[in-house]
CSV table of N, CA and C in Angstrom, one decimal:
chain,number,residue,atom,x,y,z
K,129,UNK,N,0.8,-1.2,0.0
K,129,UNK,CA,0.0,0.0,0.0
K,129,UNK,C,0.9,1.2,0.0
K,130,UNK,N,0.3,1.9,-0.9
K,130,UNK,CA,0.8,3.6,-1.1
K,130,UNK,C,0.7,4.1,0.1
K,131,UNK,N,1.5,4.7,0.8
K,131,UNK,CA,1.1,5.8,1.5
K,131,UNK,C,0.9,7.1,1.2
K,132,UNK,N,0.0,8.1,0.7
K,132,UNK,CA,0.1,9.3,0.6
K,132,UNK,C,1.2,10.6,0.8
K,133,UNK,N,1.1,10.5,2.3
K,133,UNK,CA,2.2,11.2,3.0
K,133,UNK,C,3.6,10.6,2.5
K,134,UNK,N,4.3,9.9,2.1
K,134,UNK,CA,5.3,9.2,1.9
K,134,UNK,C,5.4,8.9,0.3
K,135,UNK,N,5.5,9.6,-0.4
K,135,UNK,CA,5.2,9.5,-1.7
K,135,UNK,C,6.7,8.3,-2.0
K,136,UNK,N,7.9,8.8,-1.4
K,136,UNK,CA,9.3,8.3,-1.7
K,136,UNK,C,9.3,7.1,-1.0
K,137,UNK,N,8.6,6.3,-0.7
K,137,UNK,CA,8.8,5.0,0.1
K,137,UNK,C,9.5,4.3,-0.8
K,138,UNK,N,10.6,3.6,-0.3
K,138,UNK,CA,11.1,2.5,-1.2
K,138,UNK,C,11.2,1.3,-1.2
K,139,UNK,N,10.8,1.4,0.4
K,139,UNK,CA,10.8,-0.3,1.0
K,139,UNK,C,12.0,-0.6,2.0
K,140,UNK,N,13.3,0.5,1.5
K,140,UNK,CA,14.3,0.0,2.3
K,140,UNK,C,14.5,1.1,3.3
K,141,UNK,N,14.3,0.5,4.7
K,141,UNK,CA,14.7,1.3,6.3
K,141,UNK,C,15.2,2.1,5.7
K,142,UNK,N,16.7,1.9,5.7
K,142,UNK,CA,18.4,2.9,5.8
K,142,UNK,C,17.4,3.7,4.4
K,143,UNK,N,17.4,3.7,3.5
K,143,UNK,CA,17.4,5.0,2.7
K,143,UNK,C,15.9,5.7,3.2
K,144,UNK,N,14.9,5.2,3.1
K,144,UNK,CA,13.7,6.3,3.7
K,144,UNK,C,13.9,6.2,5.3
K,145,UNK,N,14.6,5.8,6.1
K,145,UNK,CA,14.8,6.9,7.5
K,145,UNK,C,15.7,7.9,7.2
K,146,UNK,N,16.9,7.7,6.2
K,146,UNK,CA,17.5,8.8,5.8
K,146,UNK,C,16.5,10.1,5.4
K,147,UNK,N,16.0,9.6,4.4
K,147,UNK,CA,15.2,10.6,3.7
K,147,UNK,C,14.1,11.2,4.9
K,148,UNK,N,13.1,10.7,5.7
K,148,UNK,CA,13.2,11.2,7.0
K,148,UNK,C,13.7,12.0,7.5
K,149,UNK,N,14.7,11.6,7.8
K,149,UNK,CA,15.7,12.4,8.9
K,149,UNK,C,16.2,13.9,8.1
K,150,UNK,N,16.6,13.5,7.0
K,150,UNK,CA,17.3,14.7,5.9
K,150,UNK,C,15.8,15.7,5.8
K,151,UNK,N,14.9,15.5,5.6
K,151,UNK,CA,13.5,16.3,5.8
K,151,UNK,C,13.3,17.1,7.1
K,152,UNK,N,13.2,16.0,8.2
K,152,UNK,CA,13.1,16.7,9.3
K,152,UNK,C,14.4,17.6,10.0
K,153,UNK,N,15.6,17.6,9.4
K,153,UNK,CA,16.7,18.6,9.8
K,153,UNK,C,16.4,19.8,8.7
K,154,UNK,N,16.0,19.7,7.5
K,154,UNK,CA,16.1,21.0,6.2
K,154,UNK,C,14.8,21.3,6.8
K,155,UNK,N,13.4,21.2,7.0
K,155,UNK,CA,12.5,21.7,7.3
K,155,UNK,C,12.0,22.0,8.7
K,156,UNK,N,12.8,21.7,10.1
K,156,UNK,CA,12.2,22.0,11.5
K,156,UNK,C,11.3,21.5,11.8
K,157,UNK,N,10.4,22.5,12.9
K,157,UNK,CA,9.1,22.0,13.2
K,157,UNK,C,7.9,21.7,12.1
K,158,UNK,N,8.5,22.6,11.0
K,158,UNK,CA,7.2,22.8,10.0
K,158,UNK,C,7.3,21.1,9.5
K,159,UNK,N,7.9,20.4,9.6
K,159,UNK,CA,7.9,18.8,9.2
K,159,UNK,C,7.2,18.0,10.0
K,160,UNK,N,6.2,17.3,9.3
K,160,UNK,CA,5.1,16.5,10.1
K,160,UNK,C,5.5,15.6,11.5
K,161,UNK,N,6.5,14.6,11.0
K,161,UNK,CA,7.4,14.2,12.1
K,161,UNK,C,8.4,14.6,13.1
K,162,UNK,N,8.6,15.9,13.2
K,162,UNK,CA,9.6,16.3,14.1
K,162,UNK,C,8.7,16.9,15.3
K,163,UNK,N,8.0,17.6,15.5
K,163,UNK,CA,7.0,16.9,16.5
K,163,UNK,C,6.4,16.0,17.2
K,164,UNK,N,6.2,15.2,16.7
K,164,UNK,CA,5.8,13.9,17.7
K,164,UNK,C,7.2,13.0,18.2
K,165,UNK,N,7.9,13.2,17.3
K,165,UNK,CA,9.9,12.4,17.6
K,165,UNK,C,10.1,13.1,18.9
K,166,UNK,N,9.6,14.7,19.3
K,166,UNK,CA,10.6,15.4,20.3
K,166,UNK,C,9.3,15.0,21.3
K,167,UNK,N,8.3,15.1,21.0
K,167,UNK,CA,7.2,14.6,22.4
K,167,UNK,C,7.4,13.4,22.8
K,168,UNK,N,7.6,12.3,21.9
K,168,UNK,CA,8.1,11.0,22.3
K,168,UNK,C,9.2,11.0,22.8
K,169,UNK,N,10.5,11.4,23.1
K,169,UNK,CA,11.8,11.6,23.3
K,169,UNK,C,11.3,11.9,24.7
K,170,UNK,N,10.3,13.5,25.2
K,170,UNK,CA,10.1,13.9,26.0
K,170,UNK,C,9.5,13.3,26.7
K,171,UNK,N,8.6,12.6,26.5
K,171,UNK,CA,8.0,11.3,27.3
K,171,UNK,C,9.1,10.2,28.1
K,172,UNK,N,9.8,10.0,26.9
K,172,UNK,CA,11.0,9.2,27.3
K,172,UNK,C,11.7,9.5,28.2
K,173,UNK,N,12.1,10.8,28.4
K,173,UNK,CA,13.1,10.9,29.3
K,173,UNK,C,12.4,11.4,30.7
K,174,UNK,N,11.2,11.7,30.6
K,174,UNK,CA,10.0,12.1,32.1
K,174,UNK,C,10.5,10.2,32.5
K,175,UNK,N,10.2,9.5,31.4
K,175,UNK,CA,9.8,8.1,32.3
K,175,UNK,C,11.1,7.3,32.6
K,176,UNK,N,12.0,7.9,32.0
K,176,UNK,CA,13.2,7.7,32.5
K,176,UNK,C,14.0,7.8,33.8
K,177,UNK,N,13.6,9.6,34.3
K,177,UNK,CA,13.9,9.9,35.1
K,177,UNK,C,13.2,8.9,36.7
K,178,UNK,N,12.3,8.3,36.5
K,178,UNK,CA,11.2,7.6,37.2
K,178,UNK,C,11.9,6.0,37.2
K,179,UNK,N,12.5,5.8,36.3
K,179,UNK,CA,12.5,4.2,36.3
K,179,UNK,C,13.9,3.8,36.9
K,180,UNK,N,13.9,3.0,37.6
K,180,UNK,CA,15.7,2.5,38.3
K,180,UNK,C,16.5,2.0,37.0
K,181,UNK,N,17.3,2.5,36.9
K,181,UNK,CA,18.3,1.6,35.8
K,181,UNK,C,18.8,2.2,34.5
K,182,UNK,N,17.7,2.9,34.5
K,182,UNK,CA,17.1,4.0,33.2
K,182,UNK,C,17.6,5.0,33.3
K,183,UNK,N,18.5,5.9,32.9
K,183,UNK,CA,18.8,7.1,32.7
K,183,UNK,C,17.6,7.8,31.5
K,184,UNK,N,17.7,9.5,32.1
K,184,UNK,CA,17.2,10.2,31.0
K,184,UNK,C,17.7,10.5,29.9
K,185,UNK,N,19.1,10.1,29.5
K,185,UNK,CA,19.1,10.0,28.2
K,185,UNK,C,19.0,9.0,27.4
K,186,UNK,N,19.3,8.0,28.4
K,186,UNK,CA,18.6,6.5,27.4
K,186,UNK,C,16.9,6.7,27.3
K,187,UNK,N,16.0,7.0,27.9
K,187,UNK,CA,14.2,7.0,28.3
K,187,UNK,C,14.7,8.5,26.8
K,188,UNK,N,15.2,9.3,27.0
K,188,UNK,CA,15.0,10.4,25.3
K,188,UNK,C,15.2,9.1,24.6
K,189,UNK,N,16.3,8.8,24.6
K,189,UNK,CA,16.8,8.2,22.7
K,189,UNK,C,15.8,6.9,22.4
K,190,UNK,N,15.7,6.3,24.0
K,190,UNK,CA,14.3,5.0,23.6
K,190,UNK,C,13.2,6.0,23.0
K,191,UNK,N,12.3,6.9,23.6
K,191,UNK,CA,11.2,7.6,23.2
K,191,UNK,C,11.2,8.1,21.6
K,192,UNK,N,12.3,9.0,21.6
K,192,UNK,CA,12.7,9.5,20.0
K,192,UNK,C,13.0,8.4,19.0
K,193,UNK,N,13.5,7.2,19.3
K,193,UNK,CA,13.9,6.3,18.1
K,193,UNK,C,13.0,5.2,18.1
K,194,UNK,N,11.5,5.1,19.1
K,194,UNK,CA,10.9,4.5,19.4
K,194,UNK,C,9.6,5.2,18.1
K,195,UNK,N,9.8,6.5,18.0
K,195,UNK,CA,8.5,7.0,17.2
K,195,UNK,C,9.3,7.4,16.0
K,196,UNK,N,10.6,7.9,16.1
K,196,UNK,CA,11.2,7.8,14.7
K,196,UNK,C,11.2,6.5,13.6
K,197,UNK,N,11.1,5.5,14.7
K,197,UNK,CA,11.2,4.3,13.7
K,197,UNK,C,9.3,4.0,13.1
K,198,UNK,N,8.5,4.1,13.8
K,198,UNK,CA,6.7,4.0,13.6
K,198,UNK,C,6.7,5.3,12.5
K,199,UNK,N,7.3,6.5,12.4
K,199,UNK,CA,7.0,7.6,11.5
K,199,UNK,C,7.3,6.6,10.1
K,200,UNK,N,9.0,6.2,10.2
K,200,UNK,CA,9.5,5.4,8.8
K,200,UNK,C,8.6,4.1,8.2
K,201,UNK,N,8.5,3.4,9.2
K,201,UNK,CA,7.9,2.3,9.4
K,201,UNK,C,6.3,1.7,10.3
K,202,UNK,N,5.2,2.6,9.2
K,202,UNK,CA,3.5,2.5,10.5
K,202,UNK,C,3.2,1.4,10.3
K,203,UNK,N,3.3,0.3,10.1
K,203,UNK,CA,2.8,-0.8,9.9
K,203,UNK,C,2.8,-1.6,11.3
């Protein structure tokens, strides 16, 4: 299935998270996914700070590469 939003899907991770990521650095907030990447990150590192074992910057990079990867990959 086509995705709309994703016109450049190609099937392969490494080049459309590139393409991703290359979007969401040239365009900021105004990029669909760079929003929900920094709320997820932020979630991350709240539930981080809460969990034994868990640092807050592992609870960011789990949250952010947890919805970075669902943005590349919604299935």
């Amino acid at each position: 299935m086509t995705d709309p939003q994703r016109p450049n899907n190609t099937g392969d991770f490494v080049t459309d998270a590139r393409q991703e990521l290359a979007g969401m650095l040239s365009d900021g907030l105004s990029h669909p996914s760079t929003k929900p990447v920094l709320v997820w990150g932020a979630v991350g590192a709240v539930a981080g700070a809460f969990l034994p074992f868990v640092s807050i910057g592992l609870g960011l990079a789990a949250g952010a590469g947890y919805k970075f990867y669902k943005r590349v990959r919604p299935e």
